[in-house]
């Protein structure tokens, strides 16, 4: 058992949001961050995350102005973070949003949001216009869409996390590669105990445990958040394909009984040296989690063959040149949803505990901003303009 000296802030959760919060706080406070590294063997671990990947969509205009501001502020911070850390994680190939069912609420609001933040996306009123720009993609009649050019594109979440932690450590942050299992407050001081018996003391605690918020055993009262399975497949890509550098990130708002809300990431090289194009979606087989054990089982077993075949077909429908005999592999992910559909950022019902997170499927691309807001709130108990506290209020079950 080891005992760590007191910290101003301890962040529990060493994912994208927690690492960002640690970096911002480290500029003027004594900080520690607790959380396991990515496991080398999923069967030897009980805690998992969805940032174990090489590509995530980066768009600018979000579901509402709050998400849009988070996205834009995150993008604006990337260049400095890449320079300071020496780690490149952001690519500018653009993001294409398409809806085969016509103009939706998102597209109706996008033009106004673009004016508010000073961007100029390209709007498409038909599938023919999209096909003229991207002749290798195929969408059904009646499809409309919008293209955000760079800096929209993608981020490498593994490298983004590495960049955040590299700078945080250089600023003196202590990293504890363990799992927090106990959190207690006595006399205004928090005591955190890890699975290996390490004891850490802190004046304030930021909990950024993602889909484990209600399953960590750290919160006396659950927050209104649910988590479910999310499936992706990685399809081997021939880098000699002439379209390799032309494919943007794609958000395809298909509504179908078996597969919907498809997202596609351009060809990216993975640690095994191969290049893959990635597709994920909500599927009819998705299940809601009720415990951390269920999350572990999902990551250890992964999507079924049938489910993976659905995802492959979903990509081939819009990218017809994809060979039928393409090799692919499935990957399990998890996505969490808050009650109001935005991150929770604010003080928990116990004074001194700050919650930051709740991805709703979008937080990887703006994790830097969510972590920054969490850090700011921990220091000031307020939000910087133009952010509104009400937009990120922590909700509790009815």
JSON list of N, CA and C in Angstrom, two decimals, residues 44-81:
[
{"chain": "A", "resi": 44, "resn": "UNK", "atom": "N", "xyz": [-7.90, -9.81, -19.56]},
{"chain": "A", "resi": 44, "resn": "UNK", "atom": "CA", "xyz": [-7.23, -9.62, -18.28]},
{"chain": "A", "resi": 44, "resn": "UNK", "atom": "C", "xyz": [-7.59, -8.27, -17.65]},
{"chain": "A", "resi": 45, "resn": "UNK", "atom": "N", "xyz": [-8.64, -7.62, -18.16]},
{"chain": "A", "resi": 45, "resn": "UNK", "atom": "CA", "xyz": [-9.03, -6.30, -17.65]},
{"chain": "A", "resi": 45, "resn": "UNK", "atom": "C", "xyz": [-10.53, -6.27, -17.37]},
{"chain": "A", "resi": 46, "resn": "UNK", "atom": "N", "xyz": [-10.93, -5.33, -16.53]},
{"chain": "A", "resi": 46, "resn": "UNK", "atom": "CA", "xyz": [-12.34, -5.14, -16.23]},
{"chain": "A", "resi": 46, "resn": "UNK", "atom": "C", "xyz": [-12.83, -3.73, -16.56]},
{"chain": "A", "resi": 47, "resn": "UNK", "atom": "N", "xyz": [-11.91, -2.83, -16.93]},
{"chain": "A", "resi": 47, "resn": "UNK", "atom": "CA", "xyz": [-12.25, -1.45, -17.25]},
{"chain": "A", "resi": 47, "resn": "UNK", "atom": "C", "xyz": [-11.80, -1.15, -18.68]},
{"chain": "A", "resi": 48, "resn": "UNK", "atom": "N", "xyz": [-12.72, -0.56, -19.47]},
{"chain": "A", "resi": 48, "resn": "UNK", "atom": "CA", "xyz": [-12.45, -0.33, -20.88]},
{"chain": "A", "resi": 48, "resn": "UNK", "atom": "C", "xyz": [-12.92, 1.07, -21.29]},
{"chain": "A", "resi": 49, "resn": "UNK", "atom": "N", "xyz": [-12.50, 1.47, -22.49]},
{"chain": "A", "resi": 49, "resn": "UNK", "atom": "CA", "xyz": [-12.92, 2.76, -23.02]},
{"chain": "A", "resi": 49, "resn": "UNK", "atom": "C", "xyz": [-13.01, 2.66, -24.54]},
{"chain": "A", "resi": 50, "resn": "UNK", "atom": "N", "xyz": [-13.64, 3.64, -25.14]},
{"chain": "A", "resi": 50, "resn": "UNK", "atom": "CA", "xyz": [-13.83, 3.64, -26.59]},
{"chain": "A", "resi": 50, "resn": "UNK", "atom": "C", "xyz": [-12.75, 4.42, -27.34]},
{"chain": "A", "resi": 51, "resn": "UNK", "atom": "N", "xyz": [-11.79, 4.99, -26.62]},
{"chain": "A", "resi": 51, "resn": "UNK", "atom": "CA", "xyz": [-10.74, 5.74, -27.33]},
{"chain": "A", "resi": 51, "resn": "UNK", "atom": "C", "xyz": [-9.61, 4.84, -27.80]},
{"chain": "A", "resi": 52, "resn": "UNK", "atom": "N", "xyz": [-9.76, 3.52, -27.68]},
{"chain": "A", "resi": 52, "resn": "UNK", "atom": "CA", "xyz": [-8.76, 2.59, -28.19]},
{"chain": "A", "resi": 52, "resn": "UNK", "atom": "C", "xyz": [-8.90, 2.50, -29.71]},
{"chain": "A", "resi": 53, "resn": "UNK", "atom": "N", "xyz": [-8.52, 3.53, -30.40]},
{"chain": "A", "resi": 53, "resn": "UNK", "atom": "CA", "xyz": [-8.79, 3.61, -31.83]},
{"chain": "A", "resi": 53, "resn": "UNK", "atom": "C", "xyz": [-7.87, 4.63, -32.47]},
{"chain": "A", "resi": 54, "resn": "UNK", "atom": "N", "xyz": [-7.86, 4.65, -33.80]},
{"chain": "A", "resi": 54, "resn": "UNK", "atom": "CA", "xyz": [-7.00, 5.55, -34.55]},
{"chain": "A", "resi": 54, "resn": "UNK", "atom": "C", "xyz": [-7.76, 6.68, -35.24]},
{"chain": "A", "resi": 55, "resn": "UNK", "atom": "N", "xyz": [-9.10, 6.63, -35.23]},
{"chain": "A", "resi": 55, "resn": "UNK", "atom": "CA", "xyz": [-9.84, 7.64, -35.98]},
{"chain": "A", "resi": 55, "resn": "UNK", "atom": "C", "xyz": [-11.21, 7.88, -35.38]},
{"chain": "A", "resi": 56, "resn": "UNK", "atom": "N", "xyz": [-11.52, 9.14, -35.17]},
{"chain": "A", "resi": 56, "resn": "UNK", "atom": "CA", "xyz": [-12.85, 9.58, -34.76]},
{"chain": "A", "resi": 56, "resn": "UNK", "atom": "C", "xyz": [-13.23, 10.81, -35.58]},
{"chain": "A", "resi": 57, "resn": "UNK", "atom": "N", "xyz": [-14.51, 10.92, -35.87]},
{"chain": "A", "resi": 57, "resn": "UNK", "atom": "CA", "xyz": [-15.01, 12.05, -36.65]},
{"chain": "A", "resi": 57, "resn": "UNK", "atom": "C", "xyz": [-14.73, 13.37, -35.92]},
{"chain": "A", "resi": 58, "resn": "UNK", "atom": "N", "xyz": [-14.28, 14.35, -36.69]},
{"chain": "A", "resi": 58, "resn": "UNK", "atom": "CA", "xyz": [-14.16, 15.72, -36.18]},
{"chain": "A", "resi": 58, "resn": "UNK", "atom": "C", "xyz": [-15.00, 16.64, -37.05]},
{"chain": "A", "resi": 59, "resn": "UNK", "atom": "N", "xyz": [-16.11, 17.09, -36.52]},
{"chain": "A", "resi": 59, "resn": "UNK", "atom": "CA", "xyz": [-16.89, 18.09, -37.24]},
{"chain": "A", "resi": 59, "resn": "UNK", "atom": "C", "xyz": [-16.89, 19.38, -36.44]},
{"chain": "A", "resi": 60, "resn": "UNK", "atom": "N", "xyz": [-17.47, 20.40, -37.00]},
{"chain": "A", "resi": 60, "resn": "UNK", "atom": "CA", "xyz": [-17.52, 21.70, -36.32]},
{"chain": "A", "resi": 60, "resn": "UNK", "atom": "C", "xyz": [-18.94, 21.99, -35.86]},
{"chain": "A", "resi": 61, "resn": "UNK", "atom": "N", "xyz": [-19.89, 21.98, -36.78]},
{"chain": "A", "resi": 61, "resn": "UNK", "atom": "CA", "xyz": [-21.28, 22.29, -36.43]},
{"chain": "A", "resi": 61, "resn": "UNK", "atom": "C", "xyz": [-21.92, 21.07, -35.78]},
{"chain": "A", "resi": 62, "resn": "UNK", "atom": "N", "xyz": [-22.33, 21.24, -34.53]},
{"chain": "A", "resi": 62, "resn": "UNK", "atom": "CA", "xyz": [-22.90, 20.15, -33.76]},
{"chain": "A", "resi": 62, "resn": "UNK", "atom": "C", "xyz": [-24.42, 20.16, -33.76]},
{"chain": "A", "resi": 63, "resn": "UNK", "atom": "N", "xyz": [-24.97, 19.31, -32.90]},
{"chain": "A", "resi": 63, "resn": "UNK", "atom": "CA", "xyz": [-26.42, 19.16, -32.81]},
{"chain": "A", "resi": 63, "resn": "UNK", "atom": "C", "xyz": [-27.10, 20.44, -32.32]},
{"chain": "A", "resi": 64, "resn": "UNK", "atom": "N", "xyz": [-26.38, 21.24, -31.56]},
{"chain": "A", "resi": 64, "resn": "UNK", "atom": "CA", "xyz": [-26.89, 22.54, -31.13]},
{"chain": "A", "resi": 64, "resn": "UNK", "atom": "C", "xyz": [-25.71, 23.48, -30.94]},
{"chain": "A", "resi": 65, "resn": "UNK", "atom": "N", "xyz": [-25.98, 24.73, -30.59]},
{"chain": "A", "resi": 65, "resn": "UNK", "atom": "CA", "xyz": [-24.91, 25.72, -30.49]},
{"chain": "A", "resi": 65, "resn": "UNK", "atom": "C", "xyz": [-23.92, 25.38, -29.39]},
{"chain": "A", "resi": 66, "resn": "UNK", "atom": "N", "xyz": [-24.37, 24.65, -28.36]},
{"chain": "A", "resi": 66, "resn": "UNK", "atom": "CA", "xyz": [-23.48, 24.29, -27.26]},
{"chain": "A", "resi": 66, "resn": "UNK", "atom": "C", "xyz": [-22.43, 23.28, -27.75]},
{"chain": "A", "resi": 67, "resn": "UNK", "atom": "N", "xyz": [-22.87, 22.26, -28.48]},
{"chain": "A", "resi": 67, "resn": "UNK", "atom": "CA", "xyz": [-21.92, 21.31, -29.04]},
{"chain": "A", "resi": 67, "resn": "UNK", "atom": "C", "xyz": [-21.02, 22.00, -30.06]},
{"chain": "A", "resi": 68, "resn": "UNK", "atom": "N", "xyz": [-21.57, 22.91, -30.84]},
{"chain": "A", "resi": 68, "resn": "UNK", "atom": "CA", "xyz": [-20.79, 23.60, -31.85]},
{"chain": "A", "resi": 68, "resn": "UNK", "atom": "C", "xyz": [-19.67, 24.41, -31.22]},
{"chain": "A", "resi": 69, "resn": "UNK", "atom": "N", "xyz": [-19.96, 25.10, -30.14]},
{"chain": "A", "resi": 69, "resn": "UNK", "atom": "CA", "xyz": [-18.92, 25.88, -29.47]},
{"chain": "A", "resi": 69, "resn": "UNK", "atom": "C", "xyz": [-17.84, 24.97, -28.90]},
{"chain": "A", "resi": 70, "resn": "UNK", "atom": "N", "xyz": [-18.26, 23.84, -28.34]},
{"chain": "A", "resi": 70, "resn": "UNK", "atom": "CA", "xyz": [-17.28, 22.88, -27.82]},
{"chain": "A", "resi": 70, "resn": "UNK", "atom": "C", "xyz": [-16.38, 22.39, -28.95]},
{"chain": "A", "resi": 71, "resn": "UNK", "atom": "N", "xyz": [-16.98, 22.05, -30.09]},
{"chain": "A", "resi": 71, "resn": "UNK", "atom": "CA", "xyz": [-16.19, 21.56, -31.22]},
{"chain": "A", "resi": 71, "resn": "UNK", "atom": "C", "xyz": [-15.20, 22.61, -31.71]},
{"chain": "A", "resi": 72, "resn": "UNK", "atom": "N", "xyz": [-15.71, 23.82, -31.88]},
{"chain": "A", "resi": 72, "resn": "UNK", "atom": "CA", "xyz": [-14.86, 24.87, -32.43]},
{"chain": "A", "resi": 72, "resn": "UNK", "atom": "C", "xyz": [-13.71, 25.20, -31.48]},
{"chain": "A", "resi": 73, "resn": "UNK", "atom": "N", "xyz": [-14.00, 25.29, -30.19]},
{"chain": "A", "resi": 73, "resn": "UNK", "atom": "CA", "xyz": [-12.94, 25.61, -29.23]},
{"chain": "A", "resi": 73, "resn": "UNK", "atom": "C", "xyz": [-11.89, 24.50, -29.17]},
{"chain": "A", "resi": 74, "resn": "UNK", "atom": "N", "xyz": [-12.35, 23.25, -29.28]},
{"chain": "A", "resi": 74, "resn": "UNK", "atom": "CA", "xyz": [-11.40, 22.15, -29.29]},
{"chain": "A", "resi": 74, "resn": "UNK", "atom": "C", "xyz": [-10.48, 22.24, -30.50]},
{"chain": "A", "resi": 75, "resn": "UNK", "atom": "N", "xyz": [-11.06, 22.43, -31.66]},
{"chain": "A", "resi": 75, "resn": "UNK", "atom": "CA", "xyz": [-10.26, 22.53, -32.89]},
{"chain": "A", "resi": 75, "resn": "UNK", "atom": "C", "xyz": [-9.27, 23.68, -32.79]},
{"chain": "A", "resi": 76, "resn": "UNK", "atom": "N", "xyz": [-9.70, 24.79, -32.22]},
{"chain": "A", "resi": 76, "resn": "UNK", "atom": "CA", "xyz": [-8.82, 25.95, -32.10]},
{"chain": "A", "resi": 76, "resn": "UNK", "atom": "C", "xyz": [-7.62, 25.68, -31.19]},
{"chain": "A", "resi": 77, "resn": "UNK", "atom": "N", "xyz": [-7.75, 24.67, -30.32]},
{"chain": "A", "resi": 77, "resn": "UNK", "atom": "CA", "xyz": [-6.67, 24.35, -29.39]},
{"chain": "A", "resi": 77, "resn": "UNK", "atom": "C", "xyz": [-5.70, 23.30, -29.94]},
{"chain": "A", "resi": 78, "resn": "UNK", "atom": "N", "xyz": [-6.06, 22.65, -31.04]},
{"chain": "A", "resi": 78, "resn": "UNK", "atom": "CA", "xyz": [-5.27, 21.52, -31.51]},
{"chain": "A", "resi": 78, "resn": "UNK", "atom": "C", "xyz": [-3.84, 21.88, -31.91]},
{"chain": "A", "resi": 79, "resn": "UNK", "atom": "N", "xyz": [-3.69, 22.95, -32.67]},
{"chain": "A", "resi": 79, "resn": "UNK", "atom": "CA", "xyz": [-2.36, 23.29, -33.19]},
{"chain": "A", "resi": 79, "resn": "UNK", "atom": "C", "xyz": [-1.37, 23.51, -32.05]},
{"chain": "A", "resi": 80, "resn": "UNK", "atom": "N", "xyz": [-1.79, 24.24, -31.03]},
{"chain": "A", "resi": 80, "resn": "UNK", "atom": "CA", "xyz": [-0.90, 24.50, -29.90]},
{"chain": "A", "resi": 80, "resn": "UNK", "atom": "C", "xyz": [-0.58, 23.22, -29.14]},
{"chain": "A", "resi": 81, "resn": "UNK", "atom": "N", "xyz": [-1.59, 22.36, -28.98]},
{"chain": "A", "resi": 81, "resn": "UNK", "atom": "CA", "xyz": [-1.37, 21.10, -28.27]},
{"chain": "A", "resi": 81, "resn": "UNK", "atom": "C", "xyz": [-0.43, 20.19, -29.06]}
]
